[in-house]
PDB file of C-alpha atoms in Angstrom:
ATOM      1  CA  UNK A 259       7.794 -42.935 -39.600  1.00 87.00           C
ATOM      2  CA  UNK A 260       9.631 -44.952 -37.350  1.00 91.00           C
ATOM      3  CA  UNK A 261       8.001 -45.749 -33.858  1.00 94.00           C
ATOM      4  CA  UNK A 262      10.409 -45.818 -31.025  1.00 95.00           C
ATOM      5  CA  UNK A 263      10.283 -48.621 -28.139  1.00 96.00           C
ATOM      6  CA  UNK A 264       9.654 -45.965 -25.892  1.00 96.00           C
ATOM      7  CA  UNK A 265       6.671 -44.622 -27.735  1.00 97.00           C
ATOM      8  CA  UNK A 266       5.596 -48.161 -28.716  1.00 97.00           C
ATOM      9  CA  UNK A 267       5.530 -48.765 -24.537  1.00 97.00           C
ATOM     10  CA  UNK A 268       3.703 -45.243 -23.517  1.00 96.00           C
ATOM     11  CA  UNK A 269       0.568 -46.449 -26.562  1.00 97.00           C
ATOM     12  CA  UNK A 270       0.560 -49.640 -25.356  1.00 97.00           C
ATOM     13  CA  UNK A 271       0.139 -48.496 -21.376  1.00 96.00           C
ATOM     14  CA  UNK A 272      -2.792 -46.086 -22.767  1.00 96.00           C
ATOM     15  CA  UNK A 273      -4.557 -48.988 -24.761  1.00 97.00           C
ATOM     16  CA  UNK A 274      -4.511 -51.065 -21.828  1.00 96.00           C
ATOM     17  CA  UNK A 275      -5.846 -48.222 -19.493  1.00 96.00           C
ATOM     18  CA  UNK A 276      -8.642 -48.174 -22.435  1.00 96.00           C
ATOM     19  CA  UNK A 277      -8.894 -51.569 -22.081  1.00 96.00           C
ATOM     20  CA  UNK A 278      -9.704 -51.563 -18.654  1.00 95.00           C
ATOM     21  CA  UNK A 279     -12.380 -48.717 -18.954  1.00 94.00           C
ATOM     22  CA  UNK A 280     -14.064 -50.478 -21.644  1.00 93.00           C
ATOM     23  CA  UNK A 281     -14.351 -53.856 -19.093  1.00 93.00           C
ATOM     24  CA  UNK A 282     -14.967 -51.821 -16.260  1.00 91.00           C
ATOM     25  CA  UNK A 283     -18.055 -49.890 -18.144  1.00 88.00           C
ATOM     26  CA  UNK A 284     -19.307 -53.661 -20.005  1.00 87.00           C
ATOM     27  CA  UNK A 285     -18.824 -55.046 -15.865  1.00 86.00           C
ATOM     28  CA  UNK A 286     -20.942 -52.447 -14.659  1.00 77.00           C
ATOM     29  CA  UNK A 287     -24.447 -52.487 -17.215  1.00 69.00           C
ATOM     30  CA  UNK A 288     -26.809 -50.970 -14.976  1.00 67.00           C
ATOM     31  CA  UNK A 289     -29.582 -48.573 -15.619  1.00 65.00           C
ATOM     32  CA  UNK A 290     -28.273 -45.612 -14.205  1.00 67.00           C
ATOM     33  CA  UNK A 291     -30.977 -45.406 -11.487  1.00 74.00           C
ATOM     34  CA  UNK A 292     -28.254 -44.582  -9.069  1.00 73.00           C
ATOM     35  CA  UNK A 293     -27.907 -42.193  -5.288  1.00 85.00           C
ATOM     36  CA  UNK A 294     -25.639 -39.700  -5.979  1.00 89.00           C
ATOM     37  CA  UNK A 295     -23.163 -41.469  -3.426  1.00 89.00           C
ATOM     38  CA  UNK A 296     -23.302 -44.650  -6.185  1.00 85.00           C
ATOM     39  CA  UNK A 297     -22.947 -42.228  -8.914  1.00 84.00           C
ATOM     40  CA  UNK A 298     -19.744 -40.745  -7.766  1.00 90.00           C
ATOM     41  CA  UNK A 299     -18.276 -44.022  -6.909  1.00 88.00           C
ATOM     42  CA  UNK A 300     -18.873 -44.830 -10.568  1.00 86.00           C
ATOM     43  CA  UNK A 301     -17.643 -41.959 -12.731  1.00 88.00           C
ATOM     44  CA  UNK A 302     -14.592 -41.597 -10.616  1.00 93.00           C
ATOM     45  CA  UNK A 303     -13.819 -44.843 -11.588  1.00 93.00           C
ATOM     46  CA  UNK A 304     -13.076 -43.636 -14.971  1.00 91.00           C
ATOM     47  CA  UNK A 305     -10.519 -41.279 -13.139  1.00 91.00           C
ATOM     48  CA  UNK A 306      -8.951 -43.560 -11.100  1.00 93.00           C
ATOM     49  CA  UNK A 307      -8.976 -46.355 -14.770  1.00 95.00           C
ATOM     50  CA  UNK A 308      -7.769 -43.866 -17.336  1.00 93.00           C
ATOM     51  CA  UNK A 309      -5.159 -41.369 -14.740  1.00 92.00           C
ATOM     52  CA  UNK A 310      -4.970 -38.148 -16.588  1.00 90.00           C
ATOM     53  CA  UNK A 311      -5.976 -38.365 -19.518  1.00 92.00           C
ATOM     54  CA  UNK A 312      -5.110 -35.205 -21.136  1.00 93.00           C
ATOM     55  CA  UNK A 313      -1.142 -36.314 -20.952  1.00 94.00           C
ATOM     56  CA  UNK A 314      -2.024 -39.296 -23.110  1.00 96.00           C
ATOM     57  CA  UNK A 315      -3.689 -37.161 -25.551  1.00 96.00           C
ATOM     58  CA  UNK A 316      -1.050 -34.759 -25.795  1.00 96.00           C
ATOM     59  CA  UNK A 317       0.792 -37.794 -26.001  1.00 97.00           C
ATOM     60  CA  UNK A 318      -0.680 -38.828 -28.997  1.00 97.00           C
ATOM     61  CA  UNK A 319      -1.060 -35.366 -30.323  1.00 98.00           C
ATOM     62  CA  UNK A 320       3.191 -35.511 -29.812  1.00 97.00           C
ATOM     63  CA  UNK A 321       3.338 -38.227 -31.898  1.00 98.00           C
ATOM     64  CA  UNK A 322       1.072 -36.899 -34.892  1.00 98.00           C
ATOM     65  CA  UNK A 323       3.602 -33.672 -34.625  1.00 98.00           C
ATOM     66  CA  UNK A 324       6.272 -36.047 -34.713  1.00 98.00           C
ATOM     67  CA  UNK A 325       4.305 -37.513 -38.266  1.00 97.00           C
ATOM     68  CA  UNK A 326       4.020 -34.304 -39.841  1.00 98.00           C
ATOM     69  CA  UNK A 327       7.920 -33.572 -39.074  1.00 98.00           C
ATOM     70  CA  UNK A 328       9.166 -36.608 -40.064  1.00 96.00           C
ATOM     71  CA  UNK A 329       7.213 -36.108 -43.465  1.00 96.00           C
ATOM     72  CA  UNK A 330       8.677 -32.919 -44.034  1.00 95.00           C
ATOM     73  CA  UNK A 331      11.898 -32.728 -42.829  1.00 97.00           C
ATOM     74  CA  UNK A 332      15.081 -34.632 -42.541  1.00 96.00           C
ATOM     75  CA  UNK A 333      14.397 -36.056 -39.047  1.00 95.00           C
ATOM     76  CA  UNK A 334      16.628 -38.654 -37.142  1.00 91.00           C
ATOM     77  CA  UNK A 335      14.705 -41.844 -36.673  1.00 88.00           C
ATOM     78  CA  UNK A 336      15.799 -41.970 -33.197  1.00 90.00           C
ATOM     79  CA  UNK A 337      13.675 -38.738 -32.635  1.00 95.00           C
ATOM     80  CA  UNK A 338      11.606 -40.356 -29.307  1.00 96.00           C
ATOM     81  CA  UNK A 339       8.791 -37.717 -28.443  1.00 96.00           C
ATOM     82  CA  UNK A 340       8.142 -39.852 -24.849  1.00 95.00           C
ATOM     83  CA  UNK A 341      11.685 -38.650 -23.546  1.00 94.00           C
ATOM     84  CA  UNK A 342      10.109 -35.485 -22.476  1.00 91.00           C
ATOM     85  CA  UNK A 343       7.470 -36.077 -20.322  1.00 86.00           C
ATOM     86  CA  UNK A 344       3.681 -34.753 -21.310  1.00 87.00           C
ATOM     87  CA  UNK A 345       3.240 -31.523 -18.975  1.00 84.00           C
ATOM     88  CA  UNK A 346       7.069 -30.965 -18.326  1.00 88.00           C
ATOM     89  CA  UNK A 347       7.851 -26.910 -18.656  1.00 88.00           C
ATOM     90  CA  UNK A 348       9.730 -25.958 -21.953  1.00 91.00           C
ATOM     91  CA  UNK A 349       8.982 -26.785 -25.909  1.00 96.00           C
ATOM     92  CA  UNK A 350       7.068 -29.760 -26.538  1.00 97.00           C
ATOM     93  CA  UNK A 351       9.076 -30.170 -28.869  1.00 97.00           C
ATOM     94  CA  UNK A 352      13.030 -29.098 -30.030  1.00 97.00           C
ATOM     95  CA  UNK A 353      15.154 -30.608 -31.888  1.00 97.00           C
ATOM     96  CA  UNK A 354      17.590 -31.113 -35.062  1.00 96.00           C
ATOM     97  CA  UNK A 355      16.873 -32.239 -38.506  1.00 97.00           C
ATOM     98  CA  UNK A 356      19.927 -34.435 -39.545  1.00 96.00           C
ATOM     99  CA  UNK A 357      21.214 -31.382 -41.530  1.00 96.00           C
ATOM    100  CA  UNK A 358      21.379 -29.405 -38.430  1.00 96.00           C
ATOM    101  CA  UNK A 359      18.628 -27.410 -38.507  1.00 97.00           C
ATOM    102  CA  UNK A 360      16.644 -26.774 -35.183  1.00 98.00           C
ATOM    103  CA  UNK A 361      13.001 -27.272 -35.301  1.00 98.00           C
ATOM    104  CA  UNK A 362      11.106 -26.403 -32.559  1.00 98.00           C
ATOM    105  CA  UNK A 363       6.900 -26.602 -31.518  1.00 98.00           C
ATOM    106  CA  UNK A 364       4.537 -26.058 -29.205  1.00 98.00           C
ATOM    107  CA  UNK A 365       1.033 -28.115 -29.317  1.00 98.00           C
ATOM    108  CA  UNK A 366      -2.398 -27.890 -28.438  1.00 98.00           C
ATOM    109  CA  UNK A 367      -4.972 -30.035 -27.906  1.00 97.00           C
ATOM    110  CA  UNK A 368      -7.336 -27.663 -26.780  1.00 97.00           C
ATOM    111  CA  UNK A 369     -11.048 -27.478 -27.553  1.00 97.00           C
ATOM    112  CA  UNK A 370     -11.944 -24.248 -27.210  1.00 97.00           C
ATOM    113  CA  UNK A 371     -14.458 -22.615 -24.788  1.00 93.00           C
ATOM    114  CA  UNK A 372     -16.311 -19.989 -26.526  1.00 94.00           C
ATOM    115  CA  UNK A 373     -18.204 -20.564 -30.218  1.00 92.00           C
ATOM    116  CA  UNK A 374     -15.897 -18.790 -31.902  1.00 94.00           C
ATOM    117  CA  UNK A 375     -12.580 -17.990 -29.499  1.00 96.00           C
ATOM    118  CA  UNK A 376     -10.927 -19.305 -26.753  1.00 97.00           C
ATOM    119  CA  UNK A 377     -11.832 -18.708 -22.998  1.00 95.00           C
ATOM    120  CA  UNK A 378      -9.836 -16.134 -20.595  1.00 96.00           C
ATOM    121  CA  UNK A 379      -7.410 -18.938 -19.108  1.00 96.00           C
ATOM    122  CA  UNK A 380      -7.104 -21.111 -23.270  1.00 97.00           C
ATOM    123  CA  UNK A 381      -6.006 -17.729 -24.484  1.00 97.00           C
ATOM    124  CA  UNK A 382      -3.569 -16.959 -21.821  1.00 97.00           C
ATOM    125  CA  UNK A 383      -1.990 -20.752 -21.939  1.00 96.00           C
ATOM    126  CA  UNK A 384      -1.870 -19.990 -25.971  1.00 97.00           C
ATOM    127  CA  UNK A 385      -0.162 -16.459 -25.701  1.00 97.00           C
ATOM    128  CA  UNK A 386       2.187 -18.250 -23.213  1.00 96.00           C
ATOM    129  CA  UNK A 387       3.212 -20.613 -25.741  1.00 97.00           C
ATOM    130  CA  UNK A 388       3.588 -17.888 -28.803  1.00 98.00           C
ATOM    131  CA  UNK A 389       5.794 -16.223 -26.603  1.00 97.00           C
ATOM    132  CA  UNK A 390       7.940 -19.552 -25.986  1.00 97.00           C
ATOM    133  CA  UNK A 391       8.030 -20.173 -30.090  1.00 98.00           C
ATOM    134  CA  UNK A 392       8.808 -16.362 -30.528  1.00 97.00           C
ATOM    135  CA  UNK A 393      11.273 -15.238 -28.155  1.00 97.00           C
ATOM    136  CA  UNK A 394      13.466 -18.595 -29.490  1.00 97.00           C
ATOM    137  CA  UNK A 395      15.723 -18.750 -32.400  1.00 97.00           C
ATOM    138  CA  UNK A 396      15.014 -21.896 -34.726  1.00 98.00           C
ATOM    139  CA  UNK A 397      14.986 -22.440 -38.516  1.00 97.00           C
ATOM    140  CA  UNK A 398      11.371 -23.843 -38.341  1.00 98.00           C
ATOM    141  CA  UNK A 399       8.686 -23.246 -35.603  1.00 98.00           C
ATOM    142  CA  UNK A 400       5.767 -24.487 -35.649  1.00 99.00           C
ATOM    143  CA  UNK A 401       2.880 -24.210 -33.488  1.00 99.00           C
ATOM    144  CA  UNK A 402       0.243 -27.525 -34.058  1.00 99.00           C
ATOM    145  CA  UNK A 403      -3.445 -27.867 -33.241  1.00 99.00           C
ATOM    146  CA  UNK A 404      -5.444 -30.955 -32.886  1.00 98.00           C
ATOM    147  CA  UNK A 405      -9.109 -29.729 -33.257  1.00 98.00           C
ATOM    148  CA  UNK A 406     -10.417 -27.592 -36.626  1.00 98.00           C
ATOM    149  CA  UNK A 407     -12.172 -25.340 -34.501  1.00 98.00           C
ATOM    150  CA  UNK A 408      -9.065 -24.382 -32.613  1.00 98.00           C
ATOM    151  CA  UNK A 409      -7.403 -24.139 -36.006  1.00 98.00           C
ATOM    152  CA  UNK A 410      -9.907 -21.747 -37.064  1.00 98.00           C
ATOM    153  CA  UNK A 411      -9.996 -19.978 -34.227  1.00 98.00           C
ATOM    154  CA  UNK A 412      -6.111 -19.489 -34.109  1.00 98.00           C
ATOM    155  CA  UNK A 413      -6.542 -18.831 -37.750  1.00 98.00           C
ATOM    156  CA  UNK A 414      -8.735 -16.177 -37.717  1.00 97.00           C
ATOM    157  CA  UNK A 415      -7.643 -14.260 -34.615  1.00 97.00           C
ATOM    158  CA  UNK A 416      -4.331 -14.791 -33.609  1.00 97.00           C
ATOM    159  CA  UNK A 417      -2.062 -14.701 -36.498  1.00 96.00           C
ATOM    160  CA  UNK A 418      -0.592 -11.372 -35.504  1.00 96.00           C
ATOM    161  CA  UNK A 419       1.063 -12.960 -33.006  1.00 96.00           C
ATOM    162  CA  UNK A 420       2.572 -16.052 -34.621  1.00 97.00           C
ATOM    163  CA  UNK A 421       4.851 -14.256 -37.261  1.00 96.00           C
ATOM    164  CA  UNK A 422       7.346 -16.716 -38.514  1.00 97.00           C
ATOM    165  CA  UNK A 423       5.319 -20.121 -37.211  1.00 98.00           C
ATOM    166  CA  UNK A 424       3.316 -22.179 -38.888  1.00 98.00           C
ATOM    167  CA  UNK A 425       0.109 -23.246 -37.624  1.00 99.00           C
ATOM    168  CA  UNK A 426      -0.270 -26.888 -38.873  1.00 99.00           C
ATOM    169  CA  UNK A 427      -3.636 -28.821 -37.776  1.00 99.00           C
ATOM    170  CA  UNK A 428      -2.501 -32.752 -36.874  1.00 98.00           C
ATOM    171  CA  UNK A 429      -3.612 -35.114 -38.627  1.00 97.00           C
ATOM    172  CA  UNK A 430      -5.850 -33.051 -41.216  1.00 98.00           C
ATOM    173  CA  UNK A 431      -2.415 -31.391 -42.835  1.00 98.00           C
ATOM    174  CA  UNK A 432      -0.676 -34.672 -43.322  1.00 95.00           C
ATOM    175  CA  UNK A 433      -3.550 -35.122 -46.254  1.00 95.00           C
ATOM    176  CA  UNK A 434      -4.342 -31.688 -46.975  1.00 97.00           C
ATOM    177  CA  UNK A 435      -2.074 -28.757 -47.177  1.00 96.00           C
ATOM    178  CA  UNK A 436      -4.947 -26.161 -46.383  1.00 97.00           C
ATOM    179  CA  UNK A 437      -4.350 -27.147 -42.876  1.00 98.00           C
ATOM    180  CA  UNK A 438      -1.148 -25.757 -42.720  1.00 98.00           C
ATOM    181  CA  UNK A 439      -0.590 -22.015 -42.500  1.00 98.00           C
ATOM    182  CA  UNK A 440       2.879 -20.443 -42.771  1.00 97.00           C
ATOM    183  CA  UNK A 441       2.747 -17.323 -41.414  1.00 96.00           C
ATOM    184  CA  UNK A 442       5.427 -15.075 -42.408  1.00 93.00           C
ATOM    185  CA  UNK A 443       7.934 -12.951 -40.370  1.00 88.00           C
ATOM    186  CA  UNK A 444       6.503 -10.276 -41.968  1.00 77.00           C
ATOM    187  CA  UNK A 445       3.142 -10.748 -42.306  1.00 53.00           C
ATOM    188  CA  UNK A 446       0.597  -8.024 -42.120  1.00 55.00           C
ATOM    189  CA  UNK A 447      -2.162 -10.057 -40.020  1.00 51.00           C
TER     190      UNK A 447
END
């Protein structure tokens, strides 16, 4: 899989902002006897270092979506997942295989709140997103997952509502194909 410039630049921005954490954290080797005052000053550092860091995962997450696709379909290799920005309203991802087939996903790095399902506002940012995959017309949707327990999770209560998708879990499914659930139109989940 070909990495664009663009993606090349948006890794390389997050390495250096890990960079900078990593010196800030080595610069400051105390013993954590601090006020409260001192120890606000300090974490938010990380804040202020790293931005927001859930973008650069979902980033990253983008790009392991971008992996899977380009592994399994006909994708063009100027397919740039940094031209839509992380957060930005609509698919995370839609676009055409070289064929001319649309492929479109939604993906979650989520890591979920309960033991064994998502909490009240996970669940209503998933059900948003089946309804974005469901209500569109595409010859592949696919709805991806970053943590097993999410996977498992979305496996074993939410199917119902994902006819037609598959549920892929990035990077596991690039290795193993149990990670990848196709869930069909007319499933009986």
């Amino acid at each position: 899989m070909k990495i664009t410039t663009n993606e090349q630049n948006h890794l390389r921005t997050i390495s250096e902002k890990m960079d900078s954490l990593k010196s800030y954290l080595i610069s400051k080797n105390e013993d954590y006897k601090f006020s409260i005052c001192q120890w606000y000053i300090y974490i938010s550092q990380f804040k202020r270092i790293m931005g927001n860091l859930n973008n650069d995962v979902s980033f990253i997450a983008c790009i392991l979506a971008k992996q899977f696709l380009t592994a399994f379909h006909r994708i063009s290799s100027d397919f740039d997942v940094a031209d839509k920005p992380q957060g930005a309203s609509g698919l995370d991802i839609d676009i055409k295989t070289v064929d001319g087939k649309r492929i479109i996903a939604e993906i979650k790095t989520t890591i979920p709140y309960k033991p064994n399902d998502l909490g009240a506002q996970q669940k209503k940012m998933f059900k948003k997103d089946f309804q974005k995959l469901n209500k569109e017309s595409a010859d592949h949707k696919y709805f991806f997952v970053t943590e097993e327990k999410t996977f498992q999770i979305v496996k074993n209560k939410y199917l119902e509502e994902l006819k037609g998708i598959s549920v892929v879990l990035v990077p596991a499914a690039l290795n193993n194909s149990k990670y990848i659930i196709r869930v069909p139109s007319d499933s009986g989940y």
